[in-house]
Amino acid sequence: MSSHIPLPKDKHNKSKLFYIGPYYQITLKLSDLIDPAFIANYIKRNTLIALCSNRFIDADDMFAIDGQKLILSVGKDTYETLGLVGRHAQFPLERGSRFVIEIDLLADCMDPEKKYFQRVRNRFDAVLHEPVEFIVGYFDKTTGTPVTFDVPGATIVTPQFDTRTLQNAVVPSIPECLFSTNEQTDTWTENAHEMFEWIGLAANCSQAILTNDSQTSAYSVPEPNLKKDMQVVTVRGLLSATAIHSVINELIAAHTEFYVCVWGFDDAPVSWNSSEHNFYVSGENMYAQAYVPQRNCCLSFQACGPWDAFS
């Protein structure tokens, strides 16, 4: 997940990112993820997010943990050999069918004495026994701040931070119609698309919002607009959604105007509200927001690829 936060220049802005910290890389077997000790020490105590790395959702078997749910998104051959009950995926593999199996790690049936647990463990040991590389985020349930993930073999990964200053950036005023109505007239849609486009350009520090010169660029910043100094803080890594919300709340409390862009992983098996996610032309799964403290208002834009059940 990558997060870009364009905001007015303020020497204290970076201090508001203390909620964001390290995540981990580790190689585990799927049977390790259902081990009773692992569930007791990590799944029950805090929020654990895991995604297998170096695999592609449109071509490979994918595995993830979303809180207390273990998600297996697998091809037809794996599904039939595994013998665990799942459902047809809404979106196929590049070649062939895909199936989704979801296991609630805190359900009563995952008691080690229950037949379901024993069957899952048996099938993992027999079929999905190869080690898998994961990236893992382990977060406090309330604040989203990182918690130590002390499983043997886990390697700490520090998110990449980058801060750039944009001097005299051309910032558009948010059109009044976006505040006053949700009726999607042609004018409303055009204004919303223009605002969304500008946020994306600002997040990527585009020269187009610095020069705003129709002689050298096909893009022009919507009017009316003002020139302001901005900072663009970019964080790349496995981030907690709660931590991002905590950063946003800190900025809201500072009564500053700011914008947020957050990109999800292209190859994640789930997106919004645990909706099924896949990769077609793209694996787009992101949102952008504009915060206007003077109006006590936030404008949100969501974008999902065509193979996303939330779209």
mmCIF file of N, CA and C in Angstrom, residues 221-274:
data_model
loop_
_atom_site.group_PDB
_atom_site.id
_atom_site.type_symbol
_atom_site.label_atom_id
_atom_site.label_comp_id
_atom_site.label_asym_id
_atom_site.label_seq_id
_atom_site.Cartn_x
_atom_site.Cartn_y
_atom_site.Cartn_z
ATOM 1 N N VAL A 221 -4.794 23.768 -14.642
ATOM 2 C CA VAL A 221 -5.455 23.656 -13.348
ATOM 3 C C VAL A 221 -6.813 24.348 -13.409
ATOM 4 N N PRO A 222 -7.862 23.692 -12.892
ATOM 5 C CA PRO A 222 -9.198 24.309 -12.911
ATOM 6 C C PRO A 222 -9.197 25.663 -12.211
ATOM 7 N N GLU A 223 -10.051 26.536 -12.675
ATOM 8 C CA GLU A 223 -10.198 27.863 -12.069
ATOM 9 C C GLU A 223 -11.492 27.922 -11.265
ATOM 10 N N PRO A 224 -11.521 28.805 -10.238
ATOM 11 C CA PRO A 224 -10.441 29.667 -9.745
ATOM 12 C C PRO A 224 -9.383 28.852 -8.996
ATOM 13 N N ASN A 225 -8.180 29.420 -8.894
ATOM 14 C CA ASN A 225 -7.094 28.740 -8.213
ATOM 15 C C ASN A 225 -6.180 29.746 -7.526
ATOM 16 N N LEU A 226 -5.342 29.238 -6.639
ATOM 17 C CA LEU A 226 -4.385 30.065 -5.902
ATOM 18 C C LEU A 226 -3.027 29.382 -5.932
ATOM 19 N N LYS A 227 -1.963 30.167 -5.736
ATOM 20 C CA LYS A 227 -0.621 29.604 -5.605
ATOM 21 C C LYS A 227 -0.280 29.437 -4.130
ATOM 22 N N LYS A 228 0.174 28.231 -3.775
ATOM 23 C CA LYS A 228 0.524 27.927 -2.385
ATOM 24 C C LYS A 228 1.755 27.040 -2.364
ATOM 25 N N ASP A 229 2.514 27.124 -1.269
ATOM 26 C CA ASP A 229 3.589 26.164 -1.042
ATOM 27 C C ASP A 229 2.990 24.908 -0.421
ATOM 28 N N MET A 230 3.416 23.752 -0.918
ATOM 29 C CA MET A 230 2.868 22.480 -0.437
ATOM 30 C C MET A 230 3.999 21.509 -0.129
ATOM 31 N N GLN A 231 3.727 20.592 0.791
ATOM 32 C CA GLN A 231 4.577 19.437 1.008
ATOM 33 C C GLN A 231 3.835 18.191 0.547
ATOM 34 N N VAL A 232 4.552 17.303 -0.113
ATOM 35 C CA VAL A 232 3.982 16.012 -0.493
ATOM 36 C C VAL A 232 4.772 14.937 0.263
ATOM 37 N N VAL A 233 4.095 14.282 1.189
ATOM 38 C CA VAL A 233 4.703 13.225 1.987
ATOM 39 C C VAL A 233 4.236 11.884 1.426
ATOM 40 N N THR A 234 5.177 11.060 0.987
ATOM 41 C CA THR A 234 4.854 9.761 0.403
ATOM 42 C C THR A 234 5.381 8.647 1.296
ATOM 43 N N VAL A 235 4.533 7.680 1.583
ATOM 44 C CA VAL A 235 4.916 6.521 2.386
ATOM 45 C C VAL A 235 4.566 5.275 1.592
ATOM 46 N N ARG A 236 5.553 4.386 1.411
ATOM 47 C CA ARG A 236 5.328 3.144 0.670
ATOM 48 C C ARG A 236 5.620 1.954 1.580
ATOM 49 N N GLY A 237 4.680 1.029 1.643
ATOM 50 C CA GLY A 237 4.852 -0.162 2.466
ATOM 51 C C GLY A 237 3.507 -0.759 2.794
ATOM 52 N N LEU A 238 3.511 -1.687 3.725
ATOM 53 C CA LEU A 238 2.267 -2.284 4.204
ATOM 54 C C LEU A 238 1.788 -1.460 5.388
ATOM 55 N N LEU A 239 0.749 -0.667 5.167
ATOM 56 C CA LEU A 239 0.270 0.280 6.164
ATOM 57 C C LEU A 239 -1.076 -0.164 6.706
ATOM 58 N N SER A 240 -1.320 0.155 7.959
ATOM 59 C CA SER A 240 -2.603 -0.130 8.577
ATOM 60 C C SER A 240 -3.619 0.931 8.179
ATOM 61 N N ALA A 241 -4.816 0.499 7.783
ATOM 62 C CA ALA A 241 -5.874 1.461 7.469
ATOM 63 C C ALA A 241 -6.187 2.322 8.686
ATOM 64 N N THR A 242 -6.146 1.722 9.885
ATOM 65 C CA THR A 242 -6.402 2.480 11.105
ATOM 66 C C THR A 242 -5.333 3.530 11.324
ATOM 67 N N ALA A 243 -4.070 3.202 11.009
ATOM 68 C CA ALA A 243 -2.983 4.166 11.165
ATOM 69 C C ALA A 243 -3.170 5.346 10.215
ATOM 70 N N ILE A 244 -3.590 5.060 8.974
ATOM 71 C CA ILE A 244 -3.844 6.150 8.022
ATOM 72 C C ILE A 244 -4.949 7.054 8.539
ATOM 73 N N HIS A 245 -6.006 6.453 9.090
ATOM 74 C CA HIS A 245 -7.090 7.255 9.664
ATOM 75 C C HIS A 245 -6.601 8.079 10.845
ATOM 76 N N SER A 246 -5.684 7.521 11.640
ATOM 77 C CA SER A 246 -5.141 8.260 12.784
ATOM 78 C C SER A 246 -4.344 9.474 12.321
ATOM 79 N N VAL A 247 -3.546 9.304 11.256
ATOM 80 C CA VAL A 247 -2.804 10.433 10.692
ATOM 81 C C VAL A 247 -3.775 11.498 10.187
ATOM 82 N N ILE A 248 -4.815 11.058 9.493
ATOM 83 C CA ILE A 248 -5.812 11.996 8.974
ATOM 84 C C ILE A 248 -6.472 12.773 10.114
ATOM 85 N N ASN A 249 -6.816 12.087 11.204
ATOM 86 C CA ASN A 249 -7.445 12.761 12.353
ATOM 87 C C ASN A 249 -6.504 13.785 12.975
ATOM 88 N N GLU A 250 -5.192 13.489 13.012
ATOM 89 C CA GLU A 250 -4.219 14.461 13.523
ATOM 90 C C GLU A 250 -4.204 15.715 12.651
ATOM 91 N N LEU A 251 -4.260 15.518 11.351
ATOM 92 C CA LEU A 251 -4.250 16.661 10.437
ATOM 93 C C LEU A 251 -5.545 17.459 10.532
ATOM 94 N N ILE A 252 -6.658 16.758 10.707
ATOM 95 C CA ILE A 252 -7.935 17.457 10.887
ATOM 96 C C ILE A 252 -7.887 18.323 12.144
ATOM 97 N N ALA A 253 -7.324 17.780 13.217
ATOM 98 C CA ALA A 253 -7.230 18.529 14.476
ATOM 99 C C ALA A 253 -6.355 19.776 14.340
ATOM 100 N N ALA A 254 -5.430 19.742 13.368
ATOM 101 C CA ALA A 254 -4.551 20.897 13.146
ATOM 102 C C ALA A 254 -5.221 21.969 12.292
ATOM 103 N N HIS A 255 -6.464 21.703 11.836
ATOM 104 C CA HIS A 255 -7.244 22.656 11.039
ATOM 105 C C HIS A 255 -6.476 23.122 9.803
ATOM 106 N N THR A 256 -5.869 22.157 9.114
ATOM 107 C CA THR A 256 -5.129 22.483 7.904
ATOM 108 C C THR A 256 -5.802 21.827 6.702
ATOM 109 N N GLU A 257 -5.716 22.494 5.560
ATOM 110 C CA GLU A 257 -6.262 21.915 4.338
ATOM 111 C C GLU A 257 -5.273 20.870 3.811
ATOM 112 N N PHE A 258 -5.765 19.701 3.461
ATOM 113 C CA PHE A 258 -4.864 18.670 2.948
ATOM 114 C C PHE A 258 -5.621 17.687 2.068
ATOM 115 N N TYR A 259 -4.835 16.867 1.378
ATOM 116 C CA TYR A 259 -5.369 15.884 0.433
ATOM 117 C C TYR A 259 -4.659 14.554 0.688
ATOM 118 N N VAL A 260 -5.351 13.465 0.453
ATOM 119 C CA VAL A 260 -4.793 12.132 0.701
ATOM 120 C C VAL A 260 -5.052 11.238 -0.504
ATOM 121 N N CYS A 261 -4.038 10.486 -0.930
ATOM 122 C CA CYS A 261 -4.204 9.427 -1.922
ATOM 123 C C CYS A 261 -3.669 8.135 -1.318
ATOM 124 N N VAL A 262 -4.447 7.077 -1.381
ATOM 125 C CA VAL A 262 -4.021 5.783 -0.845
ATOM 126 C C VAL A 262 -4.242 4.721 -1.911
ATOM 127 N N TRP A 263 -3.186 3.966 -2.222
ATOM 128 C CA TRP A 263 -3.243 2.885 -3.205
ATOM 129 C C TRP A 263 -3.134 1.540 -2.495
ATOM 130 N N GLY A 264 -4.048 0.624 -2.795
ATOM 131 C CA GLY A 264 -3.956 -0.734 -2.289
ATOM 132 C C GLY A 264 -3.053 -1.577 -3.177
ATOM 133 N N PHE A 265 -2.751 -2.783 -2.732
ATOM 134 C CA PHE A 265 -1.914 -3.692 -3.510
ATOM 135 C C PHE A 265 -2.697 -4.226 -4.712
ATOM 136 N N ASP A 266 -2.064 -4.181 -5.884
ATOM 137 C CA ASP A 266 -2.716 -4.663 -7.103
ATOM 138 C C ASP A 266 -3.113 -6.127 -7.008
ATOM 139 N N ASP A 267 -2.300 -6.937 -6.337
ATOM 140 C CA ASP A 267 -2.513 -8.382 -6.330
ATOM 141 C C ASP A 267 -3.127 -8.893 -5.029
ATOM 142 N N ALA A 268 -3.750 -8.017 -4.266
ATOM 143 C CA ALA A 268 -4.464 -8.458 -3.068
ATOM 144 C C ALA A 268 -5.747 -9.189 -3.470
ATOM 145 N N PRO A 269 -6.122 -10.250 -2.757
ATOM 146 C CA PRO A 269 -7.355 -10.970 -3.103
ATOM 147 C C PRO A 269 -8.630 -10.279 -2.645
ATOM 148 N N VAL A 270 -8.513 -9.249 -1.781
ATOM 149 C CA VAL A 270 -9.683 -8.512 -1.310
ATOM 150 C C VAL A 270 -9.399 -7.016 -1.347
ATOM 151 N N SER A 271 -10.480 -6.222 -1.363
ATOM 152 C CA SER A 271 -10.338 -4.770 -1.312
ATOM 153 C C SER A 271 -11.349 -4.219 -0.319
ATOM 154 N N TRP A 272 -12.189 -3.275 -0.769
ATOM 155 C CA TRP A 272 -13.133 -2.600 0.119
ATOM 156 C C TRP A 272 -14.097 -3.588 0.769
ATOM 157 N N ASN A 273 -14.255 -3.469 2.100
ATOM 158 C CA ASN A 273 -15.208 -4.308 2.838
ATOM 159 C C ASN A 273 -15.029 -5.792 2.523
ATOM 160 N N SER A 274 -13.766 -6.195 2.344
ATOM 161 C CA SER A 274 -13.424 -7.587 2.026
ATOM 162 C C SER A 274 -14.021 -8.053 0.698
#
